[in-house]
Amino acid sequence: MNDAPDEFEIRPAPDRLPGLLFTTVPESKTVKNRLHLDFRPDDQEAEVARLLALGARHADVGQGEQSWVTLADPEGNEFCVLAARRS
């Protein structure tokens, strides 16, 4: 893992792989994402608030009223935050 200040990594647990590493690139977004990520946190509302505080913004991609929340990172890459799984 690189500890660069502009990188952020998500892992199932701090010492467990695989992880997803997010880093900036010099090019701006020009087309639709080739990869779409869906995250399923234990607390959707808290995770959305956390991501918004980190720089994400709400995104409307024509999804209408749904149980998930669509956000975009600061570069415009869309992703969804799903509700917790029902037991």
mmCIF file of N, CA, C and O in Angstrom:
data_model
loop_
_atom_site.group_PDB
_atom_site.id
_atom_site.type_symbol
_atom_site.label_atom_id
_atom_site.label_comp_id
_atom_site.label_asym_id
_atom_site.label_seq_id
_atom_site.Cartn_x
_atom_site.Cartn_y
_atom_site.Cartn_z
ATOM 1 N N MET A 1 0.837 -1.178 0.000
ATOM 2 C CA MET A 1 0.000 0.000 0.000
ATOM 3 C C MET A 1 0.876 1.233 0.000
ATOM 4 O O MET A 1 1.807 1.350 0.777
ATOM 5 N N ASN A 2 0.574 2.165 -0.876
ATOM 6 C CA ASN A 2 1.267 3.438 -0.923
ATOM 7 C C ASN A 2 0.537 4.403 0.005
ATOM 8 O O ASN A 2 -0.679 4.470 0.008
ATOM 9 N N ASP A 3 1.254 5.144 0.798
ATOM 10 C CA ASP A 3 0.635 6.061 1.749
ATOM 11 C C ASP A 3 0.630 7.497 1.248
ATOM 12 O O ASP A 3 0.741 8.432 2.034
ATOM 13 N N ALA A 4 0.484 7.705 -0.050
ATOM 14 C CA ALA A 4 0.431 9.052 -0.608
ATOM 15 C C ALA A 4 -0.799 9.782 -0.068
ATOM 16 O O ALA A 4 -1.865 9.181 0.104
ATOM 17 N N PRO A 5 -0.686 11.066 0.235
ATOM 18 C CA PRO A 5 -1.810 11.792 0.829
ATOM 19 C C PRO A 5 -3.031 11.921 -0.080
ATOM 20 O O PRO A 5 -4.137 12.133 0.411
ATOM 21 N N ASP A 6 -2.859 11.770 -1.386
ATOM 22 C CA ASP A 6 -4.004 11.899 -2.300
ATOM 23 C C ASP A 6 -4.576 10.543 -2.701
ATOM 24 O O ASP A 6 -5.333 10.440 -3.653
ATOM 25 N N GLU A 7 -4.236 9.483 -1.964
ATOM 26 C CA GLU A 7 -4.785 8.152 -2.220
ATOM 27 C C GLU A 7 -5.642 7.706 -1.046
ATOM 28 O O GLU A 7 -5.380 8.066 0.100
ATOM 29 N N PHE A 8 -6.661 6.914 -1.361
ATOM 30 C CA PHE A 8 -7.562 6.393 -0.331
ATOM 31 C C PHE A 8 -7.835 4.942 -0.661
ATOM 32 O O PHE A 8 -8.165 4.617 -1.801
ATOM 33 N N GLU A 9 -7.668 4.059 0.326
ATOM 34 C CA GLU A 9 -7.878 2.629 0.092
ATOM 35 C C GLU A 9 -8.991 2.097 0.986
ATOM 36 O O GLU A 9 -9.074 2.439 2.158
ATOM 37 N N ILE A 10 -9.833 1.256 0.407
ATOM 38 C CA ILE A 10 -10.895 0.571 1.135
ATOM 39 C C ILE A 10 -10.549 -0.907 1.162
ATOM 40 O O ILE A 10 -10.258 -1.495 0.125
ATOM 41 N N ARG A 11 -10.559 -1.503 2.364
ATOM 42 C CA ARG A 11 -10.302 -2.931 2.527
ATOM 43 C C ARG A 11 -11.388 -3.536 3.414
ATOM 44 O O ARG A 11 -11.999 -2.826 4.206
ATOM 45 N N PRO A 12 -11.610 -4.857 3.316
ATOM 46 C CA PRO A 12 -12.588 -5.499 4.199
ATOM 47 C C PRO A 12 -12.202 -5.362 5.671
ATOM 48 O O PRO A 12 -13.057 -5.284 6.537
ATOM 49 N N ALA A 13 -10.914 -5.341 5.952
ATOM 50 C CA ALA A 13 -10.357 -5.106 7.282
ATOM 51 C C ALA A 13 -8.967 -4.510 7.052
ATOM 52 O O ALA A 13 -8.374 -4.713 5.988
ATOM 53 N N PRO A 14 -8.425 -3.767 8.009
ATOM 54 C CA PRO A 14 -7.137 -3.093 7.779
ATOM 55 C C PRO A 14 -6.018 -3.997 7.285
ATOM 56 O O PRO A 14 -5.195 -3.573 6.484
ATOM 57 N N ASP A 15 -5.978 -5.244 7.724
ATOM 58 C CA ASP A 15 -4.883 -6.145 7.333
ATOM 59 C C ASP A 15 -5.313 -7.184 6.309
ATOM 60 O O ASP A 15 -4.632 -8.179 6.109
ATOM 61 N N ARG A 16 -6.442 -6.952 5.649
ATOM 62 C CA ARG A 16 -6.986 -7.954 4.719
ATOM 63 C C ARG A 16 -7.078 -7.410 3.300
ATOM 64 O O ARG A 16 -7.462 -6.265 3.093
ATOM 65 N N LEU A 17 -6.728 -8.240 2.330
ATOM 66 C CA LEU A 17 -6.827 -7.898 0.914
ATOM 67 C C LEU A 17 -7.895 -8.772 0.263
ATOM 68 O O LEU A 17 -8.234 -9.807 0.809
ATOM 69 N N PRO A 18 -8.464 -8.432 -0.856
ATOM 70 C CA PRO A 18 -8.071 -7.298 -1.683
ATOM 71 C C PRO A 18 -8.655 -5.992 -1.159
ATOM 72 O O PRO A 18 -9.560 -5.971 -0.346
ATOM 73 N N GLY A 19 -8.123 -4.927 -1.693
ATOM 74 C CA GLY A 19 -8.619 -3.592 -1.383
ATOM 75 C C GLY A 19 -8.838 -2.826 -2.671
ATOM 76 O O GLY A 19 -8.392 -3.255 -3.741
ATOM 77 N N LEU A 20 -9.536 -1.738 -2.577
ATOM 78 C CA LEU A 20 -9.726 -0.834 -3.715
ATOM 79 C C LEU A 20 -8.953 0.438 -3.410
ATOM 80 O O LEU A 20 -9.171 1.064 -2.378
ATOM 81 N N LEU A 21 -8.059 0.825 -4.309
ATOM 82 C CA LEU A 21 -7.252 2.018 -4.124
ATOM 83 C C LEU A 21 -7.765 3.105 -5.053
ATOM 84 O O LEU A 21 -7.912 2.881 -6.259
ATOM 85 N N PHE A 22 -8.045 4.257 -4.494
ATOM 86 C CA PHE A 22 -8.525 5.398 -5.262
ATOM 87 C C PHE A 22 -7.425 6.445 -5.283
ATOM 88 O O PHE A 22 -6.878 6.803 -4.245
ATOM 89 N N THR A 23 -7.108 6.913 -6.467
ATOM 90 C CA THR A 23 -6.060 7.911 -6.618
ATOM 91 C C THR A 23 -6.446 8.875 -7.738
ATOM 92 O O THR A 23 -7.269 8.547 -8.595
ATOM 93 N N THR A 24 -5.895 10.048 -7.718
ATOM 94 C CA THR A 24 -6.186 11.021 -8.763
ATOM 95 C C THR A 24 -5.352 10.731 -10.007
ATOM 96 O O THR A 24 -4.290 10.105 -9.919
ATOM 97 N N VAL A 25 -5.852 11.185 -11.137
ATOM 98 C CA VAL A 25 -5.133 11.076 -12.399
ATOM 99 C C VAL A 25 -5.155 12.450 -13.065
ATOM 100 O O VAL A 25 -6.046 13.256 -12.787
ATOM 101 N N PRO A 26 -4.215 12.734 -13.946
ATOM 102 C CA PRO A 26 -4.171 14.064 -14.553
ATOM 103 C C PRO A 26 -5.289 14.323 -15.567
ATOM 104 O O PRO A 26 -5.675 15.460 -15.785
ATOM 105 N N GLU A 27 -5.835 13.265 -16.173
ATOM 106 C CA GLU A 27 -6.872 13.442 -17.180
ATOM 107 C C GLU A 27 -8.231 13.619 -16.517
ATOM 108 O O GLU A 27 -8.523 13.024 -15.495
ATOM 109 N N SER A 28 -9.108 14.414 -17.146
ATOM 110 C CA SER A 28 -10.465 14.548 -16.628
ATOM 111 C C SER A 28 -11.369 13.502 -17.265
ATOM 112 O O SER A 28 -11.033 12.916 -18.302
ATOM 113 N N LYS A 29 -12.498 13.270 -16.652
ATOM 114 C CA LYS A 29 -13.461 12.292 -17.175
ATOM 115 C C LYS A 29 -14.015 12.809 -18.496
ATOM 116 O O LYS A 29 -14.391 13.970 -18.606
ATOM 117 N N THR A 30 -14.084 11.928 -19.507
ATOM 118 C CA THR A 30 -14.601 12.360 -20.808
ATOM 119 C C THR A 30 -15.758 11.501 -21.309
ATOM 120 O O THR A 30 -16.487 11.929 -22.184
ATOM 121 N N VAL A 31 -15.909 10.280 -20.797
ATOM 122 C CA VAL A 31 -16.979 9.387 -21.236
ATOM 123 C C VAL A 31 -17.592 8.693 -20.027
ATOM 124 O O VAL A 31 -17.116 8.829 -18.901
ATOM 125 N N LYS A 32 -18.637 7.904 -20.261
ATOM 126 C CA LYS A 32 -19.278 7.152 -19.203
ATOM 127 C C LYS A 32 -18.272 6.210 -18.537
ATOM 128 O O LYS A 32 -17.391 5.663 -19.197
ATOM 129 N N ASN A 33 -18.422 6.013 -17.232
ATOM 130 C CA ASN A 33 -17.533 5.105 -16.506
ATOM 131 C C ASN A 33 -17.554 3.706 -17.121
ATOM 132 O O ASN A 33 -18.609 3.199 -17.457
ATOM 133 N N ARG A 34 -16.409 3.095 -17.221
ATOM 134 C CA ARG A 34 -16.331 1.701 -17.678
ATOM 135 C C ARG A 34 -16.534 0.747 -16.520
ATOM 136 O O ARG A 34 -16.798 -0.425 -16.711
ATOM 137 N N LEU A 35 -16.394 1.241 -15.308
ATOM 138 C CA LEU A 35 -16.571 0.439 -14.105
ATOM 139 C C LEU A 35 -17.491 1.219 -13.174
ATOM 140 O O LEU A 35 -17.281 2.406 -12.936
ATOM 141 N N HIS A 36 -18.524 0.557 -12.683
ATOM 142 C CA HIS A 36 -19.449 1.197 -11.740
ATOM 143 C C HIS A 36 -19.363 0.453 -10.421
ATOM 144 O O HIS A 36 -19.506 -0.768 -10.381
ATOM 145 N N LEU A 37 -19.132 1.189 -9.346
ATOM 146 C CA LEU A 37 -19.015 0.585 -8.028
ATOM 147 C C LEU A 37 -20.285 0.806 -7.226
ATOM 148 O O LEU A 37 -20.850 1.894 -7.225
ATOM 149 N N ASP A 38 -20.726 -0.240 -6.541
ATOM 150 C CA ASP A 38 -21.817 -0.168 -5.578
ATOM 151 C C ASP A 38 -21.235 -0.538 -4.226
ATOM 152 O O ASP A 38 -20.569 -1.559 -4.097
ATOM 153 N N PHE A 39 -21.490 0.288 -3.222
ATOM 154 C CA PHE A 39 -21.018 0.022 -1.868
ATOM 155 C C PHE A 39 -22.222 -0.309 -1.001
ATOM 156 O O PHE A 39 -23.276 0.311 -1.122
ATOM 157 N N ARG A 40 -22.088 -1.297 -0.106
ATOM 158 C CA ARG A 40 -23.176 -1.672 0.793
ATOM 159 C C ARG A 40 -22.675 -1.565 2.242
ATOM 160 O O ARG A 40 -22.223 -2.536 2.834
ATOM 161 N N PRO A 41 -22.778 -0.369 2.832
ATOM 162 C CA PRO A 41 -22.347 -0.193 4.216
ATOM 163 C C PRO A 41 -23.408 -0.697 5.195
ATOM 164 O O PRO A 41 -24.551 -0.948 4.810
ATOM 165 N N ASP A 42 -23.036 -0.808 6.453
ATOM 166 C CA ASP A 42 -24.006 -1.177 7.480
ATOM 167 C C ASP A 42 -25.022 -0.062 7.698
ATOM 168 O O ASP A 42 -26.170 -0.324 8.030
ATOM 169 N N ASP A 43 -24.597 1.186 7.536
ATOM 170 C CA ASP A 43 -25.460 2.348 7.771
ATOM 171 C C ASP A 43 -25.371 3.271 6.557
ATOM 172 O O ASP A 43 -24.424 4.044 6.419
ATOM 173 N N GLN A 44 -26.350 3.170 5.661
ATOM 174 C CA GLN A 44 -26.331 3.934 4.413
ATOM 175 C C GLN A 44 -26.287 5.441 4.677
ATOM 176 O O GLN A 44 -25.493 6.159 4.072
ATOM 177 N N GLU A 45 -27.135 5.921 5.566
ATOM 178 C CA GLU A 45 -27.213 7.360 5.819
ATOM 179 C C GLU A 45 -25.885 7.911 6.340
ATOM 180 O O GLU A 45 -25.406 8.949 5.878
ATOM 181 N N ALA A 46 -25.266 7.205 7.278
ATOM 182 C CA ALA A 46 -23.981 7.643 7.830
ATOM 183 C C ALA A 46 -22.889 7.606 6.765
ATOM 184 O O ALA A 46 -22.043 8.505 6.702
ATOM 185 N N GLU A 47 -22.894 6.588 5.921
ATOM 186 C CA GLU A 47 -21.863 6.480 4.879
ATOM 187 C C GLU A 47 -22.025 7.567 3.832
ATOM 188 O O GLU A 47 -21.044 8.151 3.380
ATOM 189 N N VAL A 48 -23.256 7.861 3.443
ATOM 190 C CA VAL A 48 -23.489 8.949 2.482
ATOM 191 C C VAL A 48 -22.985 10.264 3.074
ATOM 192 O O VAL A 48 -22.297 11.032 2.400
ATOM 193 N N ALA A 49 -23.299 10.522 4.331
ATOM 194 C CA ALA A 49 -22.830 11.750 4.978
ATOM 195 C C ALA A 49 -21.304 11.808 5.006
ATOM 196 O O ALA A 49 -20.698 12.854 4.737
ATOM 197 N N ARG A 50 -20.663 10.677 5.312
ATOM 198 C CA ARG A 50 -19.195 10.621 5.343
ATOM 199 C C ARG A 50 -18.600 10.901 3.978
ATOM 200 O O ARG A 50 -17.652 11.683 3.833
ATOM 201 N N LEU A 51 -19.174 10.290 2.943
ATOM 202 C CA LEU A 51 -18.658 10.484 1.584
ATOM 203 C C LEU A 51 -18.875 11.916 1.093
ATOM 204 O O LEU A 51 -18.010 12.487 0.431
ATOM 205 N N LEU A 52 -20.014 12.499 1.425
ATOM 206 C CA LEU A 52 -20.261 13.903 1.063
ATOM 207 C C LEU A 52 -19.236 14.816 1.740
ATOM 208 O O LEU A 52 -18.728 15.751 1.127
ATOM 209 N N ALA A 53 -18.909 14.528 2.991
ATOM 210 C CA ALA A 53 -17.911 15.321 3.715
ATOM 211 C C ALA A 53 -16.523 15.184 3.100
ATOM 212 O O ALA A 53 -15.703 16.101 3.193
ATOM 213 N N LEU A 54 -16.263 14.037 2.446
ATOM 214 C CA LEU A 54 -14.970 13.813 1.794
ATOM 215 C C LEU A 54 -14.893 14.410 0.388
ATOM 216 O O LEU A 54 -13.857 14.336 -0.256
ATOM 217 N N GLY A 55 -16.005 14.979 -0.114
ATOM 218 C CA GLY A 55 -15.969 15.623 -1.424
ATOM 219 C C GLY A 55 -16.892 15.046 -2.467
ATOM 220 O O GLY A 55 -16.963 15.556 -3.581
ATOM 221 N N ALA A 56 -17.605 13.963 -2.152
ATOM 222 C CA ALA A 56 -18.583 13.423 -3.108
ATOM 223 C C ALA A 56 -19.754 14.393 -3.214
ATOM 224 O O ALA A 56 -19.919 15.288 -2.382
ATOM 225 N N ARG A 57 -20.561 14.211 -4.245
ATOM 226 C CA ARG A 57 -21.778 15.013 -4.412
ATOM 227 C C ARG A 57 -22.876 14.108 -4.939
ATOM 228 O O ARG A 57 -22.604 13.066 -5.536
ATOM 229 N N HIS A 58 -24.128 14.506 -4.707
ATOM 230 C CA HIS A 58 -25.253 13.735 -5.235
ATOM 231 C C HIS A 58 -25.236 13.815 -6.761
ATOM 232 O O HIS A 58 -24.875 14.843 -7.334
ATOM 233 N N ALA A 59 -25.609 12.716 -7.424
ATOM 234 C CA ALA A 59 -25.610 12.662 -8.883
ATOM 235 C C ALA A 59 -26.944 12.127 -9.379
ATOM 236 O O ALA A 59 -27.478 11.168 -8.817
ATOM 237 N N ASP A 60 -27.468 12.742 -10.394
ATOM 238 C CA ASP A 60 -28.694 12.280 -11.033
ATOM 239 C C ASP A 60 -28.315 11.693 -12.383
ATOM 240 O O ASP A 60 -27.888 12.408 -13.283
ATOM 241 N N VAL A 61 -28.444 10.375 -12.497
ATOM 242 C CA VAL A 61 -28.145 9.695 -13.752
ATOM 243 C C VAL A 61 -29.420 9.091 -14.331
ATOM 244 O O VAL A 61 -29.377 8.116 -15.066
ATOM 245 N N GLY A 62 -30.562 9.667 -13.936
ATOM 246 C CA GLY A 62 -31.840 9.173 -14.425
ATOM 247 C C GLY A 62 -32.366 7.991 -13.642
ATOM 248 O O GLY A 62 -33.231 7.265 -14.110
ATOM 249 N N GLN A 63 -31.865 7.791 -12.424
ATOM 250 C CA GLN A 63 -32.239 6.622 -11.643
ATOM 251 C C GLN A 63 -33.629 6.731 -11.024
ATOM 252 O O GLN A 63 -34.201 5.728 -10.618
ATOM 253 N N GLY A 64 -34.180 7.939 -10.919
ATOM 254 C CA GLY A 64 -35.482 8.091 -10.280
ATOM 255 C C GLY A 64 -35.396 7.816 -8.798
ATOM 256 O O GLY A 64 -34.318 7.794 -8.207
ATOM 257 N N GLU A 65 -36.535 7.586 -8.175
ATOM 258 C CA GLU A 65 -36.595 7.307 -6.738
ATOM 259 C C GLU A 65 -36.224 5.852 -6.494
ATOM 260 O O GLU A 65 -36.900 4.946 -6.968
ATOM 261 N N GLN A 66 -35.124 5.618 -5.771
ATOM 262 C CA GLN A 66 -34.619 4.265 -5.544
ATOM 263 C C GLN A 66 -34.189 4.110 -4.092
ATOM 264 O O GLN A 66 -34.076 5.088 -3.360
ATOM 265 N N SER A 67 -33.900 2.877 -3.685
ATOM 266 C CA SER A 67 -33.431 2.622 -2.329
ATOM 267 C C SER A 67 -31.939 2.923 -2.175
ATOM 268 O O SER A 67 -31.431 2.965 -1.062
ATOM 269 N N TRP A 68 -31.230 3.118 -3.261
ATOM 270 C CA TRP A 68 -29.808 3.446 -3.194
ATOM 271 C C TRP A 68 -29.620 4.930 -3.434
ATOM 272 O O TRP A 68 -30.515 5.619 -3.920
ATOM 273 N N VAL A 69 -28.439 5.422 -3.104
ATOM 274 C CA VAL A 69 -28.083 6.826 -3.301
ATOM 275 C C VAL A 69 -26.956 6.868 -4.317
ATOM 276 O O VAL A 69 -25.940 6.190 -4.152
ATOM 277 N N THR A 70 -27.143 7.632 -5.381
ATOM 278 C CA THR A 70 -26.108 7.770 -6.397
ATOM 279 C C THR A 70 -25.304 9.028 -6.102
ATOM 280 O O THR A 70 -25.861 10.114 -5.951
ATOM 281 N N LEU A 71 -23.999 8.847 -6.023
ATOM 282 C CA LEU A 71 -23.077 9.944 -5.760
ATOM 283 C C LEU A 71 -22.037 9.995 -6.873
ATOM 284 O O LEU A 71 -21.915 9.051 -7.661
ATOM 285 N N ALA A 72 -21.300 11.077 -6.915
ATOM 286 C CA ALA A 72 -20.165 11.202 -7.834
ATOM 287 C C ALA A 72 -18.970 11.692 -7.033
ATOM 288 O O ALA A 72 -19.121 12.514 -6.115
ATOM 289 N N ASP A 73 -17.807 11.183 -7.375
ATOM 290 C CA ASP A 73 -16.593 11.656 -6.713
ATOM 291 C C ASP A 73 -16.246 13.042 -7.260
ATOM 292 O O ASP A 73 -16.916 13.539 -8.167
ATOM 293 N N PRO A 74 -15.222 13.711 -6.734
ATOM 294 C CA PRO A 74 -14.890 15.065 -7.201
ATOM 295 C C PRO A 74 -14.592 15.168 -8.696
ATOM 296 O O PRO A 74 -14.725 16.239 -9.280
ATOM 297 N N GLU A 75 -14.223 14.058 -9.341
ATOM 298 C CA GLU A 75 -13.949 14.084 -10.777
ATOM 299 C C GLU A 75 -15.162 13.709 -11.611
ATOM 300 O O GLU A 75 -15.083 13.631 -12.831
ATOM 301 N N GLY A 76 -16.296 13.415 -10.962
ATOM 302 C CA GLY A 76 -17.528 13.116 -11.695
ATOM 303 C C GLY A 76 -17.805 11.641 -11.917
ATOM 304 O O GLY A 76 -18.746 11.294 -12.629
ATOM 305 N N ASN A 77 -17.029 10.741 -11.338
ATOM 306 C CA ASN A 77 -17.255 9.304 -11.487
ATOM 307 C C ASN A 77 -18.379 8.866 -10.555
ATOM 308 O O ASN A 77 -18.276 9.019 -9.341
ATOM 309 N N GLU A 78 -19.454 8.325 -11.138
ATOM 310 C CA GLU A 78 -20.619 7.945 -10.348
ATOM 311 C C GLU A 78 -20.422 6.604 -9.647
ATOM 312 O O GLU A 78 -19.760 5.715 -10.159
ATOM 313 N N PHE A 79 -21.045 6.478 -8.483
ATOM 314 C CA PHE A 79 -21.092 5.220 -7.743
ATOM 315 C C PHE A 79 -22.334 5.246 -6.873
ATOM 316 O O PHE A 79 -22.940 6.307 -6.679
ATOM 317 N N CYS A 80 -22.739 4.098 -6.374
ATOM 318 C CA CYS A 80 -23.951 4.017 -5.573
ATOM 319 C C CYS A 80 -23.662 3.501 -4.173
ATOM 320 O O CYS A 80 -22.775 2.684 -3.976
ATOM 321 N N VAL A 81 -24.438 4.003 -3.225
ATOM 322 C CA VAL A 81 -24.379 3.526 -1.843
ATOM 323 C C VAL A 81 -25.710 2.834 -1.591
ATOM 324 O O VAL A 81 -26.766 3.477 -1.595
ATOM 325 N N LEU A 82 -25.650 1.523 -1.430
ATOM 326 C CA LEU A 82 -26.853 0.714 -1.262
ATOM 327 C C LEU A 82 -27.281 0.682 0.193
ATOM 328 O O LEU A 82 -26.508 0.970 1.102
ATOM 329 N N ALA A 83 -28.528 0.278 0.410
ATOM 330 C CA ALA A 83 -29.017 0.053 1.764
ATOM 331 C C ALA A 83 -28.394 -1.216 2.309
ATOM 332 O O ALA A 83 -27.949 -2.088 1.549
ATOM 333 N N ALA A 84 -28.378 -1.354 3.628
ATOM 334 C CA ALA A 84 -27.828 -2.554 4.255
ATOM 335 C C ALA A 84 -28.647 -3.782 3.848
ATOM 336 O O ALA A 84 -29.842 -3.672 3.558
ATOM 337 N N ARG A 85 -27.998 -4.914 3.791
ATOM 338 C CA ARG A 85 -28.699 -6.178 3.473
ATOM 339 C C ARG A 85 -29.699 -6.480 4.549
ATOM 340 O O ARG A 85 -29.454 -6.274 5.732
ATOM 341 N N ARG A 86 -30.833 -7.015 4.139
ATOM 342 C CA ARG A 86 -31.845 -7.462 5.117
ATOM 343 C C ARG A 86 -31.442 -8.824 5.629
ATOM 344 O O ARG A 86 -31.026 -9.693 4.869
ATOM 345 N N SER A 87 -31.585 -9.024 6.910
ATOM 346 C CA SER A 87 -31.197 -10.306 7.516
ATOM 347 C C SER A 87 -32.165 -11.409 7.182
ATOM 348 O O SER A 87 -33.292 -11.243 6.946
#
